[in-house]
Coordinates of C-alpha atoms in Angstrom, one line a residue:
X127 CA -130.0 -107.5 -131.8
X128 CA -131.8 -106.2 -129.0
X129 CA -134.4 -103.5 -129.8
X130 CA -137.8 -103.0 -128.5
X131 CA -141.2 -103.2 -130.0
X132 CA -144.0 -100.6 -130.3
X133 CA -142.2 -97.9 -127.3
X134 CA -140.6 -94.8 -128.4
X135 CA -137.6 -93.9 -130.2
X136 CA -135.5 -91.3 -128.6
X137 CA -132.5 -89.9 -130.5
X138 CA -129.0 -87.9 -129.2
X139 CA -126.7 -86.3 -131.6
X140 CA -123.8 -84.0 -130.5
X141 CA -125.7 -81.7 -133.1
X142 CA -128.6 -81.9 -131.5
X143 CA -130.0 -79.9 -127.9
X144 CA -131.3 -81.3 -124.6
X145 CA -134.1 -78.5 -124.9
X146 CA -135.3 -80.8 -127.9
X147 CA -138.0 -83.0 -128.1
X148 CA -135.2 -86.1 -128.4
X149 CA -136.8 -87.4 -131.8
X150 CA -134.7 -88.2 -135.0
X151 CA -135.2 -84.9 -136.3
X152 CA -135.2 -82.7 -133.5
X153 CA -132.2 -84.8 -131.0
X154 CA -131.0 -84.3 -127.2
X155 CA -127.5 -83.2 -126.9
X156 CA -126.8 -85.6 -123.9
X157 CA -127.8 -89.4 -123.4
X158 CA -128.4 -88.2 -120.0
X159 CA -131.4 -85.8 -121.5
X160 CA -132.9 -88.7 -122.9
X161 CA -132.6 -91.3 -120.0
X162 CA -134.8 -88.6 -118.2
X163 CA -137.2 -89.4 -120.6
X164 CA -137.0 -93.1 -121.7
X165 CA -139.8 -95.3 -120.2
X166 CA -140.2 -99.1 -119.7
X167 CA -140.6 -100.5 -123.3
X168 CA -138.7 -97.0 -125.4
X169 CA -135.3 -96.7 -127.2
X170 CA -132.4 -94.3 -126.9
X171 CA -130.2 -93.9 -130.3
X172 CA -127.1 -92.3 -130.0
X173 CA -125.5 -90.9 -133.1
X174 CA -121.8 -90.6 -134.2
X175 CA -119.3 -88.6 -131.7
X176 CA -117.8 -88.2 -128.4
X177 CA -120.3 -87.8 -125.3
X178 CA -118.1 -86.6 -122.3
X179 CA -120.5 -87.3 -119.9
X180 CA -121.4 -89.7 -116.8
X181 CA -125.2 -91.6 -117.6
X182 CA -126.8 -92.6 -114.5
X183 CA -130.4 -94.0 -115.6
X184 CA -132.7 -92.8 -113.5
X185 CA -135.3 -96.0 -114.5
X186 CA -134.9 -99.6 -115.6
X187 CA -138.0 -101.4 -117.4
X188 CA -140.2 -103.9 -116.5
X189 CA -139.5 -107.2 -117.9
X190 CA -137.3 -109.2 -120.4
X191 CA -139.8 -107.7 -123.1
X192 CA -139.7 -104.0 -122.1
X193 CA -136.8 -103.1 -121.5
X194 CA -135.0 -99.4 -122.0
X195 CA -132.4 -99.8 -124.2
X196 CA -129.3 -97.7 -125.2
X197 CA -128.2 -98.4 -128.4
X198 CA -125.0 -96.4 -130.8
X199 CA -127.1 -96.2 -134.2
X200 CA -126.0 -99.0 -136.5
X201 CA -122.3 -98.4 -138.7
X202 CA -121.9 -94.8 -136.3
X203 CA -118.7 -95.1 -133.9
X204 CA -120.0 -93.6 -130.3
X205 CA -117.7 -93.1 -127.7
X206 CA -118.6 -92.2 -124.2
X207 CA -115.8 -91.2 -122.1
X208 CA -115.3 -90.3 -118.6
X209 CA -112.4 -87.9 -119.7
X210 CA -111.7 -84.2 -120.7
X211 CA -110.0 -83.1 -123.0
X212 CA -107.0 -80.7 -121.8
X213 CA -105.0 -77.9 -123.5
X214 CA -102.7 -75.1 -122.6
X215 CA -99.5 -77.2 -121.4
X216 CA -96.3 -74.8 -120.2
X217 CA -93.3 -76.8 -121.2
X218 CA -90.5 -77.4 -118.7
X219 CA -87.8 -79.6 -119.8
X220 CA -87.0 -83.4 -120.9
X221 CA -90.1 -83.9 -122.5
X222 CA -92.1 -82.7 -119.7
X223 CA -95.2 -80.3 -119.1
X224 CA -97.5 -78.7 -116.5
X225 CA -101.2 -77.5 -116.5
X226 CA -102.8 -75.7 -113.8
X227 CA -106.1 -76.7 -113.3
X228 CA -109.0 -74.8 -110.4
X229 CA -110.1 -77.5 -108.4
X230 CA -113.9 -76.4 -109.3
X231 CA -113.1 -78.2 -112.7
X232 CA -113.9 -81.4 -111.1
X233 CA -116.8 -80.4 -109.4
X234 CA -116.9 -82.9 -106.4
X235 CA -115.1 -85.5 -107.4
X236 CA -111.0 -85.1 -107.9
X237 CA -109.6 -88.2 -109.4
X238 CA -105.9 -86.6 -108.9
X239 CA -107.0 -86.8 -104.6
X240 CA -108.9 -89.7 -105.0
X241 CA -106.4 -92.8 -103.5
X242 CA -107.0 -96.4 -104.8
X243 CA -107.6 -98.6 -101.8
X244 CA -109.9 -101.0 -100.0
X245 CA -109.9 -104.4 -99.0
X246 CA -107.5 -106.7 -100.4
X247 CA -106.1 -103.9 -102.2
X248 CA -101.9 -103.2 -101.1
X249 CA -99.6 -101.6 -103.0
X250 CA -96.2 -100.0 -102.2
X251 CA -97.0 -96.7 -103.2
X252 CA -99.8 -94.3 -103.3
X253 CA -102.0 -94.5 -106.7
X254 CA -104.7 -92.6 -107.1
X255 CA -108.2 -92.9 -109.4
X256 CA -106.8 -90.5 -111.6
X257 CA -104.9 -91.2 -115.6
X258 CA -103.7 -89.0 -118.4
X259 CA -103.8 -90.1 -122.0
X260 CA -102.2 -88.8 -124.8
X261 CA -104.0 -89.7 -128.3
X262 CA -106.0 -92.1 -126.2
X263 CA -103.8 -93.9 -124.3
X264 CA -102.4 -93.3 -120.7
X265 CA -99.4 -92.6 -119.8
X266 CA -98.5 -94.5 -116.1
X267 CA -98.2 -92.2 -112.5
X268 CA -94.9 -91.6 -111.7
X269 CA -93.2 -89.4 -109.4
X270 CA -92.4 -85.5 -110.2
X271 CA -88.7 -86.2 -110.0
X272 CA -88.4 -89.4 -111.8
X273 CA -90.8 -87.0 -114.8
X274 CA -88.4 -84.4 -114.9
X275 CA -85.3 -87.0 -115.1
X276 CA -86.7 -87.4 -118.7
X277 CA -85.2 -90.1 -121.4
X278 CA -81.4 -89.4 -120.9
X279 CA -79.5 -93.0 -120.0
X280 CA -82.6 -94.7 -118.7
X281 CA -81.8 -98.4 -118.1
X282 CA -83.3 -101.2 -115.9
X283 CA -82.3 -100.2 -112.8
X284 CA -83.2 -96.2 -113.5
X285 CA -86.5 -97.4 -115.0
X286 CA -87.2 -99.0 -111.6
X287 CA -85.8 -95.4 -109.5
X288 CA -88.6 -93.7 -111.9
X289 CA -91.3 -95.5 -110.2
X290 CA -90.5 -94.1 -107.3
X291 CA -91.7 -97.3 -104.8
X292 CA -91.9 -96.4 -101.4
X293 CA -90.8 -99.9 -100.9
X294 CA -91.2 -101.0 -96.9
X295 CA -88.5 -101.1 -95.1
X296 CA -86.9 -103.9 -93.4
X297 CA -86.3 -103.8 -90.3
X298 CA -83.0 -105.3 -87.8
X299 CA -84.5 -109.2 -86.8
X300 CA -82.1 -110.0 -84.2
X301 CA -83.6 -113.9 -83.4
X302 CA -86.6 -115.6 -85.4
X303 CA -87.8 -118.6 -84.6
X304 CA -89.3 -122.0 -86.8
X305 CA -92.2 -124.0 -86.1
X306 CA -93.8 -127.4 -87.2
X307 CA -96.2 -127.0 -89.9
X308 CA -98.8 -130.2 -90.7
X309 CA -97.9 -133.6 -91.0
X310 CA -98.1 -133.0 -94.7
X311 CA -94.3 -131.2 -94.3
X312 CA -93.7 -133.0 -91.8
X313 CA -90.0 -132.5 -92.6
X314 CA -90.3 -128.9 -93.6
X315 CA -89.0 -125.9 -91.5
X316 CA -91.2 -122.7 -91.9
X317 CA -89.6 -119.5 -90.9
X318 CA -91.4 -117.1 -89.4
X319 CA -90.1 -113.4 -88.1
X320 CA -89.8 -112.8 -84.5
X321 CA -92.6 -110.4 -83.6
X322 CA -95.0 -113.2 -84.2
X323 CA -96.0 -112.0 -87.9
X324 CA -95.7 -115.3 -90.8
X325 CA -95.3 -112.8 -93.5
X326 CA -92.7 -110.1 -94.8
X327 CA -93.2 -107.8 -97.8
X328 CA -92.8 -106.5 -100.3
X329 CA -89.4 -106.7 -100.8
X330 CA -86.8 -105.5 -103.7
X331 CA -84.1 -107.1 -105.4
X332 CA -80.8 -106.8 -102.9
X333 CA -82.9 -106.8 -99.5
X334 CA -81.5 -109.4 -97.3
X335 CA -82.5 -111.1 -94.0
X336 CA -80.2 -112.9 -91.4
X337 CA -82.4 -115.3 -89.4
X338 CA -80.0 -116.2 -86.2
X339 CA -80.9 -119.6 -84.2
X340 CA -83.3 -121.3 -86.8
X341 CA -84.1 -124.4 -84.8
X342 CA -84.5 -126.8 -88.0
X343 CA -86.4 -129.9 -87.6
X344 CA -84.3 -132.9 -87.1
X345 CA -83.8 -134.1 -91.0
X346 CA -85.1 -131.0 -92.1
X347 CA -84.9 -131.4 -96.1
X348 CA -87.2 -128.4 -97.2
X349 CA -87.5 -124.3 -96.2
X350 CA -91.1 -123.2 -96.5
X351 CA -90.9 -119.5 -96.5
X352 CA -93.8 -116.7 -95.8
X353 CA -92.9 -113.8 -97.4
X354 CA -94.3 -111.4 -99.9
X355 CA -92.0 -111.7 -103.6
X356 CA -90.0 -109.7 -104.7
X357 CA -91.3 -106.4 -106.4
X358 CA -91.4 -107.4 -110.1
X359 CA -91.7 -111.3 -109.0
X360 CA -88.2 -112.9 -108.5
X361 CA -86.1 -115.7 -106.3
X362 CA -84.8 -116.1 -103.0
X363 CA -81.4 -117.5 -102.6
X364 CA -81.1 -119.4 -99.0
X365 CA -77.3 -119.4 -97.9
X366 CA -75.8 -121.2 -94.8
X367 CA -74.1 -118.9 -92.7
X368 CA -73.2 -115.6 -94.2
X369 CA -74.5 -113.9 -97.5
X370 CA -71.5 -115.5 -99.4
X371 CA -72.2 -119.2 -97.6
X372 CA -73.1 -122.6 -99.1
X373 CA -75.8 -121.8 -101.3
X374 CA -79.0 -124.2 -99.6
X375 CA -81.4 -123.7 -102.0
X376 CA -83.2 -121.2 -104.5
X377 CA -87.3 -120.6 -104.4
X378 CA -89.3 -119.2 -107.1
X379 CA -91.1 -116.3 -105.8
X380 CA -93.6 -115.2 -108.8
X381 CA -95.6 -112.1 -109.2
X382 CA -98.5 -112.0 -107.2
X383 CA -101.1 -110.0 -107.5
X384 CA -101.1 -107.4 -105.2
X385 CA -104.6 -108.4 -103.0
X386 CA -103.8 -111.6 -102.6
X387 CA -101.1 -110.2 -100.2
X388 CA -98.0 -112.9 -99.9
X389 CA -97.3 -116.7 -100.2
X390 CA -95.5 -119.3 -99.0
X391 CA -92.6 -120.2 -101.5
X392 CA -91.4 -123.8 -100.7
X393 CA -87.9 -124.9 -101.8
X394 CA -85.8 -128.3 -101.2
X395 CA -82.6 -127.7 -99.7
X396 CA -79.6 -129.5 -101.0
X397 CA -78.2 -130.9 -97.7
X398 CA -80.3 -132.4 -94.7
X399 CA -80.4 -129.8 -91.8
X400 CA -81.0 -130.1 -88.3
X401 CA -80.6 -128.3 -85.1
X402 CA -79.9 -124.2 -84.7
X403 CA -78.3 -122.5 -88.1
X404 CA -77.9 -118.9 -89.4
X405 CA -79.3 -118.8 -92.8
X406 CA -79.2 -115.6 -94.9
X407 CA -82.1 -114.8 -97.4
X408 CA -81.7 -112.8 -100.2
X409 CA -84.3 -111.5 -102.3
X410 CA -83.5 -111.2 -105.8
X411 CA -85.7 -109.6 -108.7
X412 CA -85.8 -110.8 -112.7
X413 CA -84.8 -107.7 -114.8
X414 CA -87.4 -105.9 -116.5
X415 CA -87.1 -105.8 -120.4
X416 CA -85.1 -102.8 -121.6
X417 CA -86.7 -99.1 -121.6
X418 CA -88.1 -98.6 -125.3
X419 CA -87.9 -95.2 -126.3
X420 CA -91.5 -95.1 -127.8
X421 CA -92.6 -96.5 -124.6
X422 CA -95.5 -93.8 -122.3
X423 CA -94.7 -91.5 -120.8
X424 CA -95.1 -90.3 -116.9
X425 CA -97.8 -88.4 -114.9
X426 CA -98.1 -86.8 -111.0
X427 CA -100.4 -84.8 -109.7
X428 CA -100.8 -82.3 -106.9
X429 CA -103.4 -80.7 -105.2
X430 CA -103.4 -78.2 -102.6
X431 CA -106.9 -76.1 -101.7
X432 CA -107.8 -74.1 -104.4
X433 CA -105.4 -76.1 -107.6
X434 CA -104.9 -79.1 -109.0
X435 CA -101.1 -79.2 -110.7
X436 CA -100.5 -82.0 -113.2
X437 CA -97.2 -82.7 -114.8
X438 CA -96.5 -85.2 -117.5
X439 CA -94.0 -86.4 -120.1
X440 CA -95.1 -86.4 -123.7
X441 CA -92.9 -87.5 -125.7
X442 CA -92.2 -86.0 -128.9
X443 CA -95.7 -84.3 -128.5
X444 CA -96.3 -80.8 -128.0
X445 CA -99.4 -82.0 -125.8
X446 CA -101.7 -78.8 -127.1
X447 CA -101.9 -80.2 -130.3
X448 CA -102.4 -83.8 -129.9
X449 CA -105.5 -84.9 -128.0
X450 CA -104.8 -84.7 -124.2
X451 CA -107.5 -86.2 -121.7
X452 CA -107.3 -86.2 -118.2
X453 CA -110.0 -88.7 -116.1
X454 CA -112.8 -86.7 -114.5
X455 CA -115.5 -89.0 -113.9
X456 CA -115.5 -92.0 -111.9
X457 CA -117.9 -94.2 -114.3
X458 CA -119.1 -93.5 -117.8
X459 CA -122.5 -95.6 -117.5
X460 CA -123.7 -96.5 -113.9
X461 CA -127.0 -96.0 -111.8
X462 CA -126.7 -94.3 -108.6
X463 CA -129.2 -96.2 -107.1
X464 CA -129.9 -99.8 -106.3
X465 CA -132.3 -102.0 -108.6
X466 CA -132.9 -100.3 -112.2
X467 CA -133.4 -103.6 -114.1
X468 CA -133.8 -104.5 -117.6
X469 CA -131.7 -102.2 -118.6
X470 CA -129.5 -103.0 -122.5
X471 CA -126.4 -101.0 -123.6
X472 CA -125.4 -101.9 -126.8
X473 CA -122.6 -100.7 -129.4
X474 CA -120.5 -98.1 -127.5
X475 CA -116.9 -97.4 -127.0
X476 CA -116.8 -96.9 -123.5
X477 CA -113.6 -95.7 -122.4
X478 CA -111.7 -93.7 -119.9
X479 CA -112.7 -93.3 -116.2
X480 CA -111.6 -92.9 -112.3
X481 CA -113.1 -95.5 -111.3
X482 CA -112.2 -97.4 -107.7
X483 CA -111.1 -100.6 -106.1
X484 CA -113.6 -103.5 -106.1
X485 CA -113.1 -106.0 -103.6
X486 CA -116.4 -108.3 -102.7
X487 CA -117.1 -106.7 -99.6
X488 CA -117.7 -103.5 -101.4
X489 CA -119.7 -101.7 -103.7
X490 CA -118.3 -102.7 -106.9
X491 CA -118.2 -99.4 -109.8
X492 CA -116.9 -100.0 -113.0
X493 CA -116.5 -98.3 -116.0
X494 CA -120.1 -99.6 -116.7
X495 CA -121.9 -101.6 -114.4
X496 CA -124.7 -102.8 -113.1
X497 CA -125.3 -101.5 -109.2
X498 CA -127.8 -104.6 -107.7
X499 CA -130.1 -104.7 -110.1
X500 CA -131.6 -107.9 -112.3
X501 CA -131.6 -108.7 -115.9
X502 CA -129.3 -106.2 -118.0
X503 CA -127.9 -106.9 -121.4
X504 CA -124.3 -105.4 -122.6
X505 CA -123.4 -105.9 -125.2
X506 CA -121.2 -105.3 -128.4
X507 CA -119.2 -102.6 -126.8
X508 CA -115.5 -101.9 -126.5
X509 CA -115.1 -101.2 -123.0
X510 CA -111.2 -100.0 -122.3
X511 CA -108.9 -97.6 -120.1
X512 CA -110.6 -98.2 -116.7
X513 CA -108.4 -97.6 -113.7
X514 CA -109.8 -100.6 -111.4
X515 CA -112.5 -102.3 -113.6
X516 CA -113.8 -102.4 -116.8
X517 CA -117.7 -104.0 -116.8
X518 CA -119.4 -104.5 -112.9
X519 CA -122.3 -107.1 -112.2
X520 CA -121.7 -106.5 -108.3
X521 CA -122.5 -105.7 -104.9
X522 CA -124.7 -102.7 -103.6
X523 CA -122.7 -100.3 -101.3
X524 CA -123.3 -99.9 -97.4
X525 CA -121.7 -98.7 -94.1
X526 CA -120.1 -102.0 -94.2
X527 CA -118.2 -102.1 -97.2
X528 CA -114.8 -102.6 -96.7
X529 CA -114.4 -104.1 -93.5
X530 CA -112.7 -107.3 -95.0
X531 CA -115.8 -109.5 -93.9
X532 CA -117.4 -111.4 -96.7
X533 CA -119.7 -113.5 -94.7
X534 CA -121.0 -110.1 -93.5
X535 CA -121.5 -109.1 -97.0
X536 CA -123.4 -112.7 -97.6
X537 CA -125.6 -111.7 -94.6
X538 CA -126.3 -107.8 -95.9
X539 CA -127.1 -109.4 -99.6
X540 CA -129.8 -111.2 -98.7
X541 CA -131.3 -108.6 -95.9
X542 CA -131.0 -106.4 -99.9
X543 CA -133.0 -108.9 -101.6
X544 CA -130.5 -111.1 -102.8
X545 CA -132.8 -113.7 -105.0
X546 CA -133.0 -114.9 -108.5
X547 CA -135.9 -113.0 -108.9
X548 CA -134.4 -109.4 -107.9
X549 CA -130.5 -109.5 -108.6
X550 CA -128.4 -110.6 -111.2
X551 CA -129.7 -112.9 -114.5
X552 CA -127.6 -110.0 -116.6
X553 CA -126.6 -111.3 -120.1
X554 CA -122.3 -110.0 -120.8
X555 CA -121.8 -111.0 -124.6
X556 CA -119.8 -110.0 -127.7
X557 CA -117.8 -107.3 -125.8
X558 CA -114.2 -106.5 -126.5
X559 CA -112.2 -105.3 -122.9
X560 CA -109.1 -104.2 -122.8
X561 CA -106.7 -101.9 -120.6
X562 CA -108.4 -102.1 -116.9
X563 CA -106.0 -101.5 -113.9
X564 CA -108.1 -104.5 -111.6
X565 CA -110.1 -106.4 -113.9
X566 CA -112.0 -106.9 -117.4
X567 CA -115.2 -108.3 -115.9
X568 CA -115.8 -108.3 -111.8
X569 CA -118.5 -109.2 -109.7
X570 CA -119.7 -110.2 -106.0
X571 CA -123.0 -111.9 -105.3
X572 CA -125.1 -109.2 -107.9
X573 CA -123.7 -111.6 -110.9
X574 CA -125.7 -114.6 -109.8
X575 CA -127.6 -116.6 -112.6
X576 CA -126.1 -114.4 -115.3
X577 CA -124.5 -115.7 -118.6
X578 CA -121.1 -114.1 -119.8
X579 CA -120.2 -115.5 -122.8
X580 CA -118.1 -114.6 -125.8
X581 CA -115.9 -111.6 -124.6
X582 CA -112.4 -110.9 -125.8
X583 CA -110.7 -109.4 -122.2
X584 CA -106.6 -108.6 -122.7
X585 CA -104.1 -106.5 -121.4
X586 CA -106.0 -106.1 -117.8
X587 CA -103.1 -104.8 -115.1
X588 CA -100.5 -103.8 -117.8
X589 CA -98.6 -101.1 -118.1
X590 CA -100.5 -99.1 -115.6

């Protein structure tokens, strides 16, 4: 365990007040209260309950030896959550609800306005930071029409219609052209669309491309195709001619994370080519298991000036008496500013907030993290429902984040003192992370000469 020796011992209990001294028997209300007061070397335990609160330490300590630790009192279960919990739900119908909420609720952060995006970030339809959750767990953004269609006759291809993607459109190619690749595929054609662009997507299952004139390498044996993959992963069928012609070949198009933007899918055709053909694509999707009736449920969100309107199916729950959250806060444990080291969280259940995109050329936010400083400990927490990223060790945040340039973010690093002896060296051990919309465990350039060992990460861009 890591615990200091001969600092003080501050104590929070949801008992307890913040205009307390914070010691075990007169406790702060808030972490927050006591980070105030912690000093290098000195020890905040927090007692049994839910803390619905945002802890941004104002200090770090000194050394490997005094540190300022945070640490959920031994056997007590301590949740700190970046949600609030909602009540006074008008029912509508199939299942579904509506709250009204002021906007001033959220202060100056909005999760249900707050867009996921940033570099290597592209999806085909507008998510935002925001979640819902229903006896802790969240139900997945939806459309307001595909909520109010409710349970009745949902199949696979209705379940796909409730997710409402905005899918790009393709437009009418008239002539696209093939080049030469390396001498690697040196019998390969590589088709390519006409405006110059070596990549289409996303497509869906059913979207079809004629490609008129493909000049095929003499011998051709193999199609190397740039395209995005079908929504849901999939194949592409290649015919000769017509959508109904000689079937040339079939390329596995997987499901590819959506940052890594598209791939080329190679396939061997069955019949030498050469000279100009008219070869069909047609993208087709695997079907997506069966809609279970105890699956989640659905959420949107609107918000004008003054309101923020959230509608969501909970099914077979009246939502005001089950525990309904909504995310508020972006992180649930993350300094504000730049370099407060030696910092140990230890224990928690950490759960449940907006938090944003994290690419390496940005500043990286998680649910807890670590903001470019050197030599914290995390460990033995459960770390779960974060809408981008669970646990961050990365980068600090400047006017160029987000500009898709991570040589310039190399370059900015070390102008921020990027060394082994300011940045990184943080120990990651024993923690259990789970349900993250990006990742379990992220971090660019800050994570150097640090030692992540023995986490259980699962169920990281599921069902969300």
């Amino acid at each position: 365990e890591t615990i200091n020796n001969g600092g003080k011992e501050y104590h929070v209990s949801i008992s307890g007040s913040d205009e307390n001294d914070g010691f075990e028997k007169s406790p702060f209300r808030t972490i927050s209260a006591a980070s105030i007061m912690a000093q290098p070397g000195d020890s905040i335990i927090v007692h049994w309950g839910i803390y619905r609160e945002s802890i941004n330490p104002p200090r770090g300590g000194n050394s490997d030896g005094e540190r300022i630790v945070y640490k959920a009192a031994k056997g007590e279960k301590v949740v700190i959550t970046g949600s609030e919990q909602i009540t006074g739900w008008e029912e509508l119908e199939n299942e579904t609800w509506v709250v009204k909420l002021p906007n001033t609720f959220f202060g100056d952060f909005n999760p249900y306005s707050d867009l996921i995006k940033g570099d290597w970030f592209q999806a085909s339809q507008a998510y935002h930071t925001g979640a819902v959750y229903v006896n802790g767990h969240w139900l997945k953004q939806a459309s307001l029409k595909s909520i109010l269609i409710g349970n009745n006759d949902v199949g696979v291809d209705s379940r796909r219609d409730l997710m409402n993607v905005e899918l790009l459109r393709v437009p009418d190619f008239n002539t696209v052209y093939a080049t030469d690749v390396s001498s690697q595929s040196s019998s390969a054609t590589v088709i390519k669309l006409s405006d110059g662009k070596s990549c289409l997507g996303p497509v869906k299952g059913g979207d079809r491309l004629v490609f008129e004139n493909v000049d095929f390498r003499k011998g051709a044996n193999s199609l190397i195709l740039s395209t995005g993959s079908p929504v849901g992963g999939g194949f592409v069928e290649v015919r000769k001619g017509t959508a109904d012609g000689e079937l040339l070949c079939q390329i596995d198009a997987g499901l590819t994370a959506e940052w890594t933007h598209f791939q080329s899918f190679k396939g061997k055709l069955n019949q030498t080519l050469s000279g100009k053909q008219t070869i069909v694509l047609i993208f087709k999707e695997r079907p997506l298991p069966p809609f279970k009736a105890d699956d989640a449920g659905f959420w949107f969100a609107e918000v004008d000036e003054d309101f923020t309107t959230i509608w969501a199916q909970f099914k077979k729950v009246n939502p005001n008496e089950a525990l309904v959250e909504i995310n508020v806060r972006q992180s649930v444990f993350y300094p504000k500013e730049t370099g407060r080291d030696y910092i140990t969280v230890s224990g928690f259940t950490l759960e449940q907030a907006a938090t944003p995109w994290s690419p390496p050329t940005a500043e990286q936010i998680g649910l807890i993290g670590t903001n470019w400083s050197k030599g914290w400990i995390i460990e033995n927490n459960l770390i779960r429902y974060s809408t981008c990223t669970g646990i961050t060790l990365g980068k600090h945040g400047d006017e160029f984040d987000n500009t898709h340039d991570y040589y310039r973010s190399i370059e900015e690093g070390l102008k921020n003192g990027w060394s082994r002896d300011n940045i990184g060296g943080h120990l990651v051990r024993n923690n259990h992370i789970l349900n993250c919309g990006q990742a379990g465990i992220v971090g660019s350039l800050g994570a150097a000469f640090s030692t992540i060992i023995g986490n259980e990460v699962h169920d990281i861009r599921k069902n969300h």
